[in-house]
Amino acid sequence: SAVAAQAADIEMGSTTAATEAVSSDDDVDYPTYKTLSILKETYPKEKRVAVVPATVKLFRKLGFEVRVESGAGDGAGYSDGDYKKKGAKIVSAEDVWNSDILLKVRQVTEEQIDNLGDARCLVNYLPPAQNKELMNSLTHEIKVKRQEYYQAKVPTNEMISRII
């Protein structure tokens, strides 16, 4: 498809494809391949957000359904409406975790690890040397998911793509 070809061009470093992906009309209903969620930061005085509204449009063009936790952009000066205008769905703190990919600026908390559910990928800043307990919790969560997949006899390639 045209979207897949543009995604491949962007991956290969084509700035033209990236520019074209962002410069098309906002009201286009792009196909959805995976869900990508932007979590609200909970660390005190944290003002950053993992994705700004302009980037939502690019993710949508690449085929992602983008979900933004309500209020995620407030500290950085972006309203829920700004995200909606670019094609994101605004969701509750509970629903944001139901996603293939989770994006966050700061590290996850122990409580948030319990919410990971079936998320295939978590992208956040996490210095391992200063967060040994948190790293152990994440490692344990991955081992549990891996064991669940083995018991379900899921083919290895599919299992790995779900864990990573």
CSV table of C-alpha atoms in Angstrom, one decimal:
chain,number,residue,atom,x,y,z
A,1,SER,CA,0.0,0.0,0.0
A,2,ALA,CA,1.0,3.6,-0.3
A,3,VAL,CA,1.2,4.1,3.4
A,4,ALA,CA,3.5,1.0,3.8
A,5,ALA,CA,5.7,2.4,1.0
A,6,GLN,CA,5.9,5.8,2.7
A,7,ALA,CA,6.8,4.1,6.0
A,8,ALA,CA,9.6,2.2,4.3
A,9,ASP,CA,10.9,5.4,2.7
A,10,ILE,CA,10.8,7.1,6.1
A,11,GLU,CA,12.6,4.2,7.8
A,12,MET,CA,15.3,4.4,5.1
A,13,GLY,CA,15.8,8.1,5.8
A,14,SER,CA,13.8,9.7,3.0
A,15,THR,CA,13.0,13.3,4.3
A,16,THR,CA,10.8,13.8,1.3
A,17,ALA,CA,8.5,10.9,2.3
A,18,ALA,CA,8.4,12.2,5.9
A,19,THR,CA,7.6,15.7,4.8
A,20,GLU,CA,4.8,14.4,2.5
A,21,ALA,CA,3.4,12.3,5.3
A,22,VAL,CA,3.1,15.3,7.6
A,23,SER,CA,1.9,17.8,4.9
A,24,SER,CA,-1.3,16.1,3.9
A,25,ASP,CA,-4.8,17.1,5.1
A,26,ASP,CA,-5.6,16.5,8.8
A,27,ASP,CA,-9.1,15.2,8.1
A,28,VAL,CA,-8.0,12.0,6.2
A,29,ASP,CA,-9.0,8.8,7.8
A,30,TYR,CA,-5.8,6.8,7.8
A,31,PRO,CA,-5.8,2.9,8.2
A,32,THR,CA,-5.0,1.6,11.6
A,33,TYR,CA,-2.4,-1.1,12.0
A,34,LYS,CA,-1.3,-0.8,15.7
A,35,THR,CA,-2.2,1.2,18.7
A,36,LEU,CA,0.2,3.7,20.2
A,37,SER,CA,-0.6,5.4,23.5
A,38,ILE,CA,0.9,8.5,25.1
A,39,LEU,CA,0.8,8.3,28.9
A,40,LYS,CA,0.4,11.3,31.1
A,41,GLU,CA,3.5,12.0,33.2
A,42,THR,CA,3.0,11.5,37.0
A,43,TYR,CA,6.4,12.6,38.3
A,44,PRO,CA,6.1,15.8,40.3
A,45,LYS,CA,6.8,19.0,38.3
A,46,GLU,CA,7.3,17.0,35.1
A,47,LYS,CA,6.0,19.2,32.2
A,48,ARG,CA,7.2,17.2,29.2
A,49,VAL,CA,5.1,14.9,27.1
A,50,ALA,CA,6.3,12.0,25.0
A,51,VAL,CA,4.6,13.1,21.7
A,52,VAL,CA,3.4,16.6,20.6
A,53,PRO,CA,0.3,17.0,18.5
A,54,ALA,CA,2.2,17.6,15.2
A,55,THR,CA,3.8,14.1,15.6
A,56,VAL,CA,0.4,12.5,16.0
A,57,LYS,CA,-0.3,13.2,12.4
A,58,LEU,CA,2.8,11.4,11.2
A,59,PHE,CA,2.0,8.4,13.4
A,60,ARG,CA,-1.5,8.3,11.9
A,61,LYS,CA,-0.1,8.5,8.4
A,62,LEU,CA,2.1,5.5,9.2
A,63,GLY,CA,-1.0,3.6,10.2
A,64,PHE,CA,-1.1,3.9,14.0
A,65,GLU,CA,-4.2,4.5,16.0
A,66,VAL,CA,-2.9,7.1,18.4
A,67,ARG,CA,-4.4,7.3,21.9
A,68,VAL,CA,-3.5,10.1,24.3
A,69,GLU,CA,-4.3,9.9,28.0
A,70,SER,CA,-6.5,12.9,28.9
A,71,GLY,CA,-4.4,15.8,30.1
A,72,ALA,CA,-1.1,14.3,28.9
A,73,GLY,CA,0.0,17.4,27.1
A,74,ASP,CA,-1.3,20.0,29.7
A,75,GLY,CA,2.1,20.6,31.3
A,76,ALA,CA,3.7,21.2,27.9
A,77,GLY,CA,1.0,23.6,26.8
A,78,TYR,CA,-1.0,21.2,24.6
A,79,SER,CA,-4.7,20.6,25.2
A,80,ASP,CA,-6.7,17.4,24.5
A,81,GLY,CA,-8.3,19.3,21.6
A,82,ASP,CA,-4.9,19.9,20.0
A,83,TYR,CA,-4.3,16.2,19.9
A,84,LYS,CA,-7.8,15.4,18.7
A,85,LYS,CA,-7.4,17.9,15.8
A,86,LYS,CA,-4.4,15.8,14.6
A,87,GLY,CA,-6.3,12.5,14.8
A,88,ALA,CA,-5.6,11.2,18.3
A,89,LYS,CA,-8.3,9.6,20.5
A,90,ILE,CA,-8.4,11.0,24.0
A,91,VAL,CA,-8.7,8.2,26.5
A,92,SER,CA,-8.9,7.7,30.3
A,93,ALA,CA,-6.0,6.7,32.5
A,94,GLU,CA,-7.4,3.1,32.6
A,95,ASP,CA,-7.9,2.8,28.8
A,96,VAL,CA,-4.5,4.2,27.8
A,97,TRP,CA,-2.8,0.9,28.8
A,98,ASN,CA,-4.8,-1.1,26.3
A,99,SER,CA,-2.3,-0.5,23.5
A,100,ASP,CA,0.5,-2.2,21.5
A,101,ILE,CA,3.0,0.5,22.2
A,102,LEU,CA,3.3,2.8,25.2
A,103,LEU,CA,5.2,6.1,25.1
A,104,LYS,CA,6.3,8.0,28.2
A,105,VAL,CA,9.0,10.4,29.1
A,106,ARG,CA,9.9,9.3,32.7
A,107,GLN,CA,10.4,5.8,33.9
A,108,VAL,CA,7.4,3.7,34.8
A,109,THR,CA,6.5,3.0,38.4
A,110,GLU,CA,6.0,-0.3,40.1
A,111,GLU,CA,2.2,0.3,39.9
A,112,GLN,CA,2.4,1.1,36.2
A,113,ILE,CA,4.3,-2.1,35.5
A,114,ASP,CA,1.2,-3.9,36.9
A,115,ASN,CA,-0.9,-2.1,34.2
A,116,LEU,CA,1.3,-3.1,31.2
A,117,GLY,CA,-1.1,-5.9,30.2
A,118,ASP,CA,-0.6,-7.0,26.6
A,119,ALA,CA,1.5,-4.0,25.6
A,120,ARG,CA,4.2,-5.2,23.2
A,121,CYS,CA,6.5,-2.3,23.6
A,122,LEU,CA,7.2,0.3,26.3
A,123,VAL,CA,9.3,3.3,25.4
A,124,ASN,CA,10.5,5.5,28.3
A,125,TYR,CA,13.6,6.8,30.0
A,126,LEU,CA,14.9,4.3,32.5
A,127,PRO,CA,18.5,4.3,33.7
A,128,PRO,CA,19.1,0.7,34.8
A,129,ALA,CA,21.9,1.3,37.2
A,130,GLN,CA,19.8,3.6,39.4
A,131,ASN,CA,16.6,1.4,39.1
A,132,LYS,CA,17.6,-2.1,39.8
A,133,GLU,CA,14.4,-3.0,41.6
A,134,LEU,CA,12.3,-1.6,38.7
A,135,MET,CA,14.5,-3.4,36.2
A,136,ASN,CA,14.0,-6.7,38.1
A,137,SER,CA,10.2,-6.1,38.1
A,138,LEU,CA,10.2,-5.5,34.3
A,139,THR,CA,12.4,-8.6,33.7
A,140,HIS,CA,10.0,-10.7,35.9
A,141,GLU,CA,7.0,-9.3,33.9
A,142,ILE,CA,8.7,-10.3,30.6
A,143,LYS,CA,9.5,-13.8,32.0
A,144,VAL,CA,5.9,-14.3,33.0
A,145,LYS,CA,4.6,-13.2,29.6
A,146,ARG,CA,7.1,-15.5,27.9
A,147,GLN,CA,6.0,-18.5,30.0
A,148,GLU,CA,2.3,-17.7,29.2
A,149,TYR,CA,3.1,-17.7,25.5
A,150,TYR,CA,5.0,-21.0,25.8
A,151,GLN,CA,2.1,-22.6,27.6
A,152,ALA,CA,-0.2,-21.4,24.9
A,153,LYS,CA,2.1,-22.9,22.3
A,154,VAL,CA,2.4,-19.7,20.3
A,155,PRO,CA,5.0,-19.9,17.5
A,156,THR,CA,8.3,-18.5,18.7
A,157,ASN,CA,8.5,-15.6,16.2
A,158,GLU,CA,5.0,-14.4,17.2
A,159,MET,CA,5.9,-14.8,20.9
A,160,ILE,CA,9.0,-12.7,20.6
A,161,SER,CA,7.3,-9.9,18.6
A,162,ARG,CA,4.7,-9.7,21.3
A,163,ILE,CA,7.2,-9.6,24.2
A,164,ILE,CA,9.5,-7.1,22.6
